PDB file of C-alpha atoms in Angstrom:
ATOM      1  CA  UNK Z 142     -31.296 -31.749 -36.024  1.00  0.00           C
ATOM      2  CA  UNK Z 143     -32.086 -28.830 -33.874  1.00  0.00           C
ATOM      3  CA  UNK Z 144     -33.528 -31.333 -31.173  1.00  0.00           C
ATOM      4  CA  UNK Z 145     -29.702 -33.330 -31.453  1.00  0.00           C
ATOM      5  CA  UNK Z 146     -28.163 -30.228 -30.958  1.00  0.00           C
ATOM      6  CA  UNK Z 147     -29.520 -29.402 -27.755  1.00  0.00           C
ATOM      7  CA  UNK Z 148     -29.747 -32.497 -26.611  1.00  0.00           C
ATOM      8  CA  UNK Z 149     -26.268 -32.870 -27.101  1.00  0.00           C
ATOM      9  CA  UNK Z 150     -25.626 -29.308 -25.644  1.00  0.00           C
ATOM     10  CA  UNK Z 151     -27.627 -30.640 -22.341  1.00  0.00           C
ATOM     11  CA  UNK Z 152     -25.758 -34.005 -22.142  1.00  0.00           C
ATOM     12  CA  UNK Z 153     -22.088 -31.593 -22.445  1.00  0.00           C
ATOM     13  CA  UNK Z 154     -23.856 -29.979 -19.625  1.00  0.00           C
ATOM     14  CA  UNK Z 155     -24.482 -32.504 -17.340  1.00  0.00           C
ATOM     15  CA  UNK Z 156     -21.055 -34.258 -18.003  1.00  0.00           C
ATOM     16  CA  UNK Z 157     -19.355 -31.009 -17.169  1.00  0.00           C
ATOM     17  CA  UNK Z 158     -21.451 -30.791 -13.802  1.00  0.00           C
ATOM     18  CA  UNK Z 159     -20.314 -34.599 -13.143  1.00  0.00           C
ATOM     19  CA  UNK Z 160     -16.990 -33.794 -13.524  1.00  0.00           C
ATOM     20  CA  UNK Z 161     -16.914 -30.873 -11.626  1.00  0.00           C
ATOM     21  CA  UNK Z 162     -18.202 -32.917  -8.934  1.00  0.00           C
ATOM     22  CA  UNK Z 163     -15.549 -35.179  -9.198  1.00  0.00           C
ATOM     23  CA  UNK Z 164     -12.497 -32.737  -8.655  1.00  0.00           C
ATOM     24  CA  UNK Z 165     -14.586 -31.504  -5.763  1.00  0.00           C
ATOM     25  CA  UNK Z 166     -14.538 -34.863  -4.225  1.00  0.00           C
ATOM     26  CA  UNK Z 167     -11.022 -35.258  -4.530  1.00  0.00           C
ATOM     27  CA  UNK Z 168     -10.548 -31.997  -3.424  1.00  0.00           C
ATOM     28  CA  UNK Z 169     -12.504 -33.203   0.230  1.00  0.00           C
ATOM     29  CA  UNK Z 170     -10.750 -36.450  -0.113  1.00  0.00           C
ATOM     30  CA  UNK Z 171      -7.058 -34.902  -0.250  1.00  0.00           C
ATOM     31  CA  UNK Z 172      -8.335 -32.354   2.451  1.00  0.00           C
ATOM     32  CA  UNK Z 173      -9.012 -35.235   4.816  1.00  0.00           C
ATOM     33  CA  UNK Z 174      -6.008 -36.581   4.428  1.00  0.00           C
ATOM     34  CA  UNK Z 175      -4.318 -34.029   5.571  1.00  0.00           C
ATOM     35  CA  UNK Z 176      -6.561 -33.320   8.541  1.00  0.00           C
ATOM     36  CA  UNK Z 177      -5.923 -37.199   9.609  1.00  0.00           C
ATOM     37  CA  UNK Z 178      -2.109 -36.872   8.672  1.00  0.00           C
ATOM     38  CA  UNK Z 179      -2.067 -33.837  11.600  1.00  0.00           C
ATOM     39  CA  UNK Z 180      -3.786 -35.709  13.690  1.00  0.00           C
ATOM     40  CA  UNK Z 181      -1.789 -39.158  13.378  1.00  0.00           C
ATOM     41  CA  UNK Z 182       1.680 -36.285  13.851  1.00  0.00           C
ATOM     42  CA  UNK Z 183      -0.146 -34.471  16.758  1.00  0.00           C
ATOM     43  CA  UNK Z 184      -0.456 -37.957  18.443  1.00  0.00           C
ATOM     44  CA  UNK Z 185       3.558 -39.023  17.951  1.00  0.00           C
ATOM     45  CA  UNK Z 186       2.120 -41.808  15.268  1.00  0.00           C
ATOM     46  CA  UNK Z 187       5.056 -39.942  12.875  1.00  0.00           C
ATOM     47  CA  UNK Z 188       5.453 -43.246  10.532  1.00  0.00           C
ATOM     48  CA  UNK Z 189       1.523 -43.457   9.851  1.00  0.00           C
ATOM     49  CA  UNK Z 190       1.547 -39.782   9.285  1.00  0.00           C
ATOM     50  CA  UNK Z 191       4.453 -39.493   6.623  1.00  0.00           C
ATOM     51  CA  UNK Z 192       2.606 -42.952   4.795  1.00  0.00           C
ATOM     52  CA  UNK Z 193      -0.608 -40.690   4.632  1.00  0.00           C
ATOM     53  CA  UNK Z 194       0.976 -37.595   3.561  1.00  0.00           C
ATOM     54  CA  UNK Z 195       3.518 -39.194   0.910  1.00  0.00           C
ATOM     55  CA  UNK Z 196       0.267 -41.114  -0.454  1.00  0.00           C
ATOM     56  CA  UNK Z 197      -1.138 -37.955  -1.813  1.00  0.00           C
ATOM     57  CA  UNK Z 198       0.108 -36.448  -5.163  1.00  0.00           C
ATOM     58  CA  UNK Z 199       3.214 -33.934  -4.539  1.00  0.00           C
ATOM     59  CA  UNK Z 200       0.621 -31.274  -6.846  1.00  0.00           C
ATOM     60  CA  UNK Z 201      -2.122 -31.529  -4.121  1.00  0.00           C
ATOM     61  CA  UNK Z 202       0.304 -31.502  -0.696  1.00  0.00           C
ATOM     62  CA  UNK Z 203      -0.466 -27.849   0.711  1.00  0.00           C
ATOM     63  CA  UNK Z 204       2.202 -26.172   2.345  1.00  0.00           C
ATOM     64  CA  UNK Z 205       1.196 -27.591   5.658  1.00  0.00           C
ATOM     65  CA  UNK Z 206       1.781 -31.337   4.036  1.00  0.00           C
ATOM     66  CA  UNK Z 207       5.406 -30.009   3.419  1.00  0.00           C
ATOM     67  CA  UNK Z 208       5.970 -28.965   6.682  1.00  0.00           C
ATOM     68  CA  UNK Z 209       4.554 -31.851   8.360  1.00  0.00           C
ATOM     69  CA  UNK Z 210       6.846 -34.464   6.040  1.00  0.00           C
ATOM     70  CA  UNK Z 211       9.493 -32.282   6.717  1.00  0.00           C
ATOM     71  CA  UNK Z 212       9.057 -32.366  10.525  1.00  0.00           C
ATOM     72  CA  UNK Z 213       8.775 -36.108  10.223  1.00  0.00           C
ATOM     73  CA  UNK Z 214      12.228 -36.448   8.658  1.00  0.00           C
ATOM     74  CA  UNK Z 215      14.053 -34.055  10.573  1.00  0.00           C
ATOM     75  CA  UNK Z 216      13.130 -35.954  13.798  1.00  0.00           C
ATOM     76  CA  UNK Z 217      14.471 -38.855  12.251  1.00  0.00           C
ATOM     77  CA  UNK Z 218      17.804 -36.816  11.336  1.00  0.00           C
ATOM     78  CA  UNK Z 219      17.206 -37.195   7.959  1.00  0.00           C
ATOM     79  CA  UNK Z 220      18.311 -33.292   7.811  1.00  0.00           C
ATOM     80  CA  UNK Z 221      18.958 -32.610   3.975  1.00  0.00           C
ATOM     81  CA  UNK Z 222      15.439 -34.594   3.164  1.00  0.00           C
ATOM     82  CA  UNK Z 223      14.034 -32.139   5.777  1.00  0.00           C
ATOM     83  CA  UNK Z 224      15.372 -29.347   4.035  1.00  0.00           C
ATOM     84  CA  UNK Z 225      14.254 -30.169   0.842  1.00  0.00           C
ATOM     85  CA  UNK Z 226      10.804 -30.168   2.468  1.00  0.00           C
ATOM     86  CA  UNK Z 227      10.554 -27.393   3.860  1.00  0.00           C
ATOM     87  CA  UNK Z 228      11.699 -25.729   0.669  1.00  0.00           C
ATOM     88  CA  UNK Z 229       8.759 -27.278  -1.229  1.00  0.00           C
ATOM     89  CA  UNK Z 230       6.329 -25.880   1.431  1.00  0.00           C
ATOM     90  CA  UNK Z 231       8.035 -22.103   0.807  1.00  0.00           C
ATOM     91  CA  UNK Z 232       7.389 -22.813  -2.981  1.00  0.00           C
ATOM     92  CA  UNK Z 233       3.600 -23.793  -2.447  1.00  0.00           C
ATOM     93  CA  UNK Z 234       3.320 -21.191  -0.031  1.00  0.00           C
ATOM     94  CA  UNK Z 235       6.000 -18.255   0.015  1.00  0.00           C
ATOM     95  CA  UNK Z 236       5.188 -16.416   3.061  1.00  0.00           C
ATOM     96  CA  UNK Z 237       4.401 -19.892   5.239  1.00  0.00           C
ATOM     97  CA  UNK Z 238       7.082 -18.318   8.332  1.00  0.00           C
ATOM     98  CA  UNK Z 239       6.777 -21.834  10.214  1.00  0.00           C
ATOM     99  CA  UNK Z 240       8.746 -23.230   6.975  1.00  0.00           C
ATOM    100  CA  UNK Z 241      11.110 -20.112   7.024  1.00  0.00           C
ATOM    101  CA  UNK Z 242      11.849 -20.708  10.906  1.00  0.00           C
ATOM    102  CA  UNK Z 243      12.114 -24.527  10.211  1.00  0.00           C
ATOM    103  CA  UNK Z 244      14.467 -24.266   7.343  1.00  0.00           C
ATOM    104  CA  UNK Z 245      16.252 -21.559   9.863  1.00  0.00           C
ATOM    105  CA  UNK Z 246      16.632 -23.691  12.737  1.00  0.00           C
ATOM    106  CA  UNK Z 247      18.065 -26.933  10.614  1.00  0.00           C
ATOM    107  CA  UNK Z 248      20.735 -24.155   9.159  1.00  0.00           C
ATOM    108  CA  UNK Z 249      21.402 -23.138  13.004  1.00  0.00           C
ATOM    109  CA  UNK Z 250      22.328 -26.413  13.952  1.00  0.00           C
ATOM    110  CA  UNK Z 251      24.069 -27.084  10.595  1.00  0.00           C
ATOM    111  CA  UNK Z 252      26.474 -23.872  11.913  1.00  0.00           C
ATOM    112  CA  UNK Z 253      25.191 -22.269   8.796  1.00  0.00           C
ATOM    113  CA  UNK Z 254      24.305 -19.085  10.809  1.00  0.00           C
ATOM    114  CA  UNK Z 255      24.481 -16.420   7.853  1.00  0.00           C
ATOM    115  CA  UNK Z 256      21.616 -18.501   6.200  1.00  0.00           C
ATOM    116  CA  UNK Z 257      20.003 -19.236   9.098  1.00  0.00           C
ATOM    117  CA  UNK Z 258      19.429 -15.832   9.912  1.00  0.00           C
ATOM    118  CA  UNK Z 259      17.922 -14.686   6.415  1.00  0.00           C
ATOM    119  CA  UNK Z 260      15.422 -17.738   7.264  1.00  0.00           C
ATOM    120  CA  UNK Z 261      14.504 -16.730  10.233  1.00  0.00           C
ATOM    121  CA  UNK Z 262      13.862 -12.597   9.223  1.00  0.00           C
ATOM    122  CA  UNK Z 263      11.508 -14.198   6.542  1.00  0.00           C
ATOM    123  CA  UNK Z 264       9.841 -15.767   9.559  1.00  0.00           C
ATOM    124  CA  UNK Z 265       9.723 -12.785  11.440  1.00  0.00           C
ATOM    125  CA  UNK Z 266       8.742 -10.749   8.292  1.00  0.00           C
ATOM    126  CA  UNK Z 267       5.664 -12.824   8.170  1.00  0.00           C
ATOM    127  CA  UNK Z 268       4.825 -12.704  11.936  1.00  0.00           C
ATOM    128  CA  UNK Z 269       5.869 -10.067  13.025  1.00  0.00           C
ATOM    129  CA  UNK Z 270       4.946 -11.356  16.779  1.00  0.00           C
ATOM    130  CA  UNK Z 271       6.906 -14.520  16.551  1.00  0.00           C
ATOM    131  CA  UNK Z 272       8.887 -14.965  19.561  1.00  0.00           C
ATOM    132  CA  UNK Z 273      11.085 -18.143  18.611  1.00  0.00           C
ATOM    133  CA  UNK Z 274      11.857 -16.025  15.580  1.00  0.00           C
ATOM    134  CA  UNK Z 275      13.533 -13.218  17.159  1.00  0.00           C
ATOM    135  CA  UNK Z 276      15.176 -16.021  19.905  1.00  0.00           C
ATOM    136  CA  UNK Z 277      16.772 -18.194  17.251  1.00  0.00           C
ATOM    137  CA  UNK Z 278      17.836 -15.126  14.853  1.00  0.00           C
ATOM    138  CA  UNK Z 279      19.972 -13.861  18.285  1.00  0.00           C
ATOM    139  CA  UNK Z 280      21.063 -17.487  18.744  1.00  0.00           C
ATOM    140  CA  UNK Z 281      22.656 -17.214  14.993  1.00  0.00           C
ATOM    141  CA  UNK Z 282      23.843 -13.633  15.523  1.00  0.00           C
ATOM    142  CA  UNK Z 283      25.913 -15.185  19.142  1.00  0.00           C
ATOM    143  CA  UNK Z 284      27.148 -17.733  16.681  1.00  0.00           C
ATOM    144  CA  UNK Z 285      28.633 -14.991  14.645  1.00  0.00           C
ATOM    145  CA  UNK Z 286      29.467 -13.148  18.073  1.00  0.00           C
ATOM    146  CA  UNK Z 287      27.710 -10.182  16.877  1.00  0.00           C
ATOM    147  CA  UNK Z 288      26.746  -9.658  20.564  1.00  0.00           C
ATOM    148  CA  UNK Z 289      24.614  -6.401  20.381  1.00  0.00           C
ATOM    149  CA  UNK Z 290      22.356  -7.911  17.050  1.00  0.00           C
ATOM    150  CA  UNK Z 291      21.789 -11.119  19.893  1.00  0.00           C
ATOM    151  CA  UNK Z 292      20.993  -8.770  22.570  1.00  0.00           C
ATOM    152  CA  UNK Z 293      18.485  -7.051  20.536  1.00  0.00           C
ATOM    153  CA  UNK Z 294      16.450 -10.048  19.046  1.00  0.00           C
ATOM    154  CA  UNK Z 295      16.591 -11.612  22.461  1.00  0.00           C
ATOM    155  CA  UNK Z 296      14.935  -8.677  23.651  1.00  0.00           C
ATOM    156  CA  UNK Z 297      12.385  -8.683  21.065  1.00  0.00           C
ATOM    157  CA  UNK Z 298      11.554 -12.075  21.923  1.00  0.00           C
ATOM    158  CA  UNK Z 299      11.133 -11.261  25.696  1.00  0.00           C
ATOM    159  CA  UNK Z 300       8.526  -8.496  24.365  1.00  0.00           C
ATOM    160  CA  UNK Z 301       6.363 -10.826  22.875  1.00  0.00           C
ATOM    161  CA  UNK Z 302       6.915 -14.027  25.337  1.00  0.00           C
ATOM    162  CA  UNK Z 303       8.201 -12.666  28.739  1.00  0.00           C
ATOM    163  CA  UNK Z 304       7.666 -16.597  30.317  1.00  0.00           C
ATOM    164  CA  UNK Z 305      10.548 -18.471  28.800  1.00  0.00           C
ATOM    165  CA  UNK Z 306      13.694 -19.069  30.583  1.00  0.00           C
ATOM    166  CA  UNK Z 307      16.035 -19.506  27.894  1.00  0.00           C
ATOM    167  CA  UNK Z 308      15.260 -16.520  26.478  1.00  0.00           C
ATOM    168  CA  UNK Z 309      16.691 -15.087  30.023  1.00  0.00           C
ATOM    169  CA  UNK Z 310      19.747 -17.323  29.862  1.00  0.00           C
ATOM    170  CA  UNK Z 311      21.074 -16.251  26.559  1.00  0.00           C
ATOM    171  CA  UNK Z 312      20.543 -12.796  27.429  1.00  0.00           C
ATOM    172  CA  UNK Z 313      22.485 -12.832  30.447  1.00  0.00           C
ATOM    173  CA  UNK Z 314      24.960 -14.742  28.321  1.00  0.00           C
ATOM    174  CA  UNK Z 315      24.839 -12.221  25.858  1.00  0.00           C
ATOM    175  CA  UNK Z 316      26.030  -9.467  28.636  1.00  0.00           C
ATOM    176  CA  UNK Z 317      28.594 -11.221  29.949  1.00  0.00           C
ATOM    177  CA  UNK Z 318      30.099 -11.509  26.269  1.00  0.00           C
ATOM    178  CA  UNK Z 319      29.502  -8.085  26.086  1.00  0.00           C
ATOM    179  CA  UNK Z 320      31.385  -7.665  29.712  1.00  0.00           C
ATOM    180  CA  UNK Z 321      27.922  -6.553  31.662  1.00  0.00           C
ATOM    181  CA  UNK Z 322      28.411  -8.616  34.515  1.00  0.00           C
ATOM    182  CA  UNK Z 323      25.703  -6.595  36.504  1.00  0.00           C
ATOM    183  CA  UNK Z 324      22.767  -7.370  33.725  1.00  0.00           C
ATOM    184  CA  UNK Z 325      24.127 -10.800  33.303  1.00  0.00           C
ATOM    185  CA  UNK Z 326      23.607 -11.114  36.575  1.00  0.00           C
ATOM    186  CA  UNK Z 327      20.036  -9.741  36.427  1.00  0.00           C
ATOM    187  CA  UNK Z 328      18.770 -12.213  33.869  1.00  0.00           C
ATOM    188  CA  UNK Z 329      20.120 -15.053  35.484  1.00  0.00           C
ATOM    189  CA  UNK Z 330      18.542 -14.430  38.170  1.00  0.00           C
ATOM    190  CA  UNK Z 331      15.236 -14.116  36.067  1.00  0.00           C
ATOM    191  CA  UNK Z 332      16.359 -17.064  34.464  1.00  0.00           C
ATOM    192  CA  UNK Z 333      16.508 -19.559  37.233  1.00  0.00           C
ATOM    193  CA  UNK Z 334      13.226 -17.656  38.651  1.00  0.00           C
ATOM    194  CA  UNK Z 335      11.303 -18.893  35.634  1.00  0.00           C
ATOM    195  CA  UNK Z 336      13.256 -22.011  36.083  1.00  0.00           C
ATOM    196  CA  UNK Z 337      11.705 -22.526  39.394  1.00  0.00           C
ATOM    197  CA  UNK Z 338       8.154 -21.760  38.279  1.00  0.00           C
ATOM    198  CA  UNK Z 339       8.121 -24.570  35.730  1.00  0.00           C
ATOM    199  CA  UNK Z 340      10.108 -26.897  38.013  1.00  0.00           C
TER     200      UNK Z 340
END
C-alpha cells in the first residue's frame, strides 16, 4: 500500500510538471503571436495582422494586442469598434498612456474635447515626457477656446520635442487668438523654418 501511495504521489507529480509545461507552451505560443501580429502591422499587412490577433483568446490579448486591433479598426474608420479597443487595452493594462492618447485622439476628432482631454492627462500622467500628449491636450483646449490652457501644453510639447512644425503652427495660432500678433508672428516663422528643413 505504502509503495501505491507514493507511486501514485510521483505519477501526481509528474502530471503536474506536464501540465505546467503545457501552459508554458501556450504561454510562448500566444507570445509569438503577438510578436508576428506587430510585425505583419509594422509592415502595413493590417488585414493579416487583425486575423492573427483576433485568433487568440480575448483572456490572453495583452494590452499591446488591444491597441494594435484597435489601430487596425480605426484606420479603417471603424471608430466606435476602435474605441471599444482601446478601452479593453486600459482594462488589461490601466496605466498603458498609448491607449489613453489613442482613445484621446478618436474623442478629438469626434469634437468630444472635454473627454478627450481627461484621455490625454492620463497619457501624460503616465509619461510624463510625452510630447503628442501635451500637443493634442492644447489641440482640445483650442477646441474649447481656452487659449492660455493651449498655449501652455503647446509649450510643454515644444520642451520635450523642439523639431515639429505643427507644434509651431498652433502656437502661433494660439497668439493670434489670444491677439499676440508679434509671437504669432515668431512661431510662424519657426514654423515654416522647420517646414523647410523637412521639405
Amino acid at each position: 500500500m505504502k509503495r501505491f501511495v507514493i507511486t501514485l504521489l510521483l505519477f501526481l507529480g509528474m502530471c503536474s510538471f506536464s501540465f505546467g509545461f503545457a501552459a508554458e507552451q501556450i504561454e510562448e505560443e500566444i507570445d509569438i503571436t503577438s510578436q508576428q501580429a506587430k510585425v505583419l502591422y509594422a509592415q502595413n499587412e493590417i488585414d493579416e495582422a487583425l486575423k492573427l490577433l483576433k485568433s487568440k483568446g480575448e483572456e490572453y490579448r495583452t494590452a499591446e494586442d488591444w491597441l494594435i486591433i484597435g489601430n487596425i479598426l480605426q484606420d479603417k474608420d471603424r471608430l466606435d469598434e476602435a474605441v471599444y479597443m482601446f478601452k479593453k487595452a486600459i482594462e488589461k493594462e490601466p496605466k498603458y498612456y498609448k491607449a489613453h492618447y489613442n482613445l484621446g485622439y478618436i474623442y478629438l476628432i469626434q469634437d468630444k474635447p472635454n473627454m478627450a482631454l481627461d484621455e490625454f492627462k492620463k497619457a501624460v500622467k503616465y509619461k510624463d515626457d510625452f510630447a503628442y500628449g501635451y500637443y493634442n491636450m492644447g489641440c482640445a483646449y483650442l477646441k474649447l477656446k481656452e487659449y492660455r490652457n493651449a498655449r501652455y501644453n503647446f509649450f510643454r510639447a515644444v520642451d520635450v520635442k523642439n523639431d515639429e512644425p505643427m507644434f509651431y503652427y498652433n502656437l502661433a495660432y494660439t497668439f493670434k487668438m489670444l491677439n499676440k500678433e508679434k509671437q504669432a508672428q515668431t512661431y510662424l516663422e519657426i514654423y515654416n523654418k522647420l517646414m523647410e528643413r523637412q521639405g
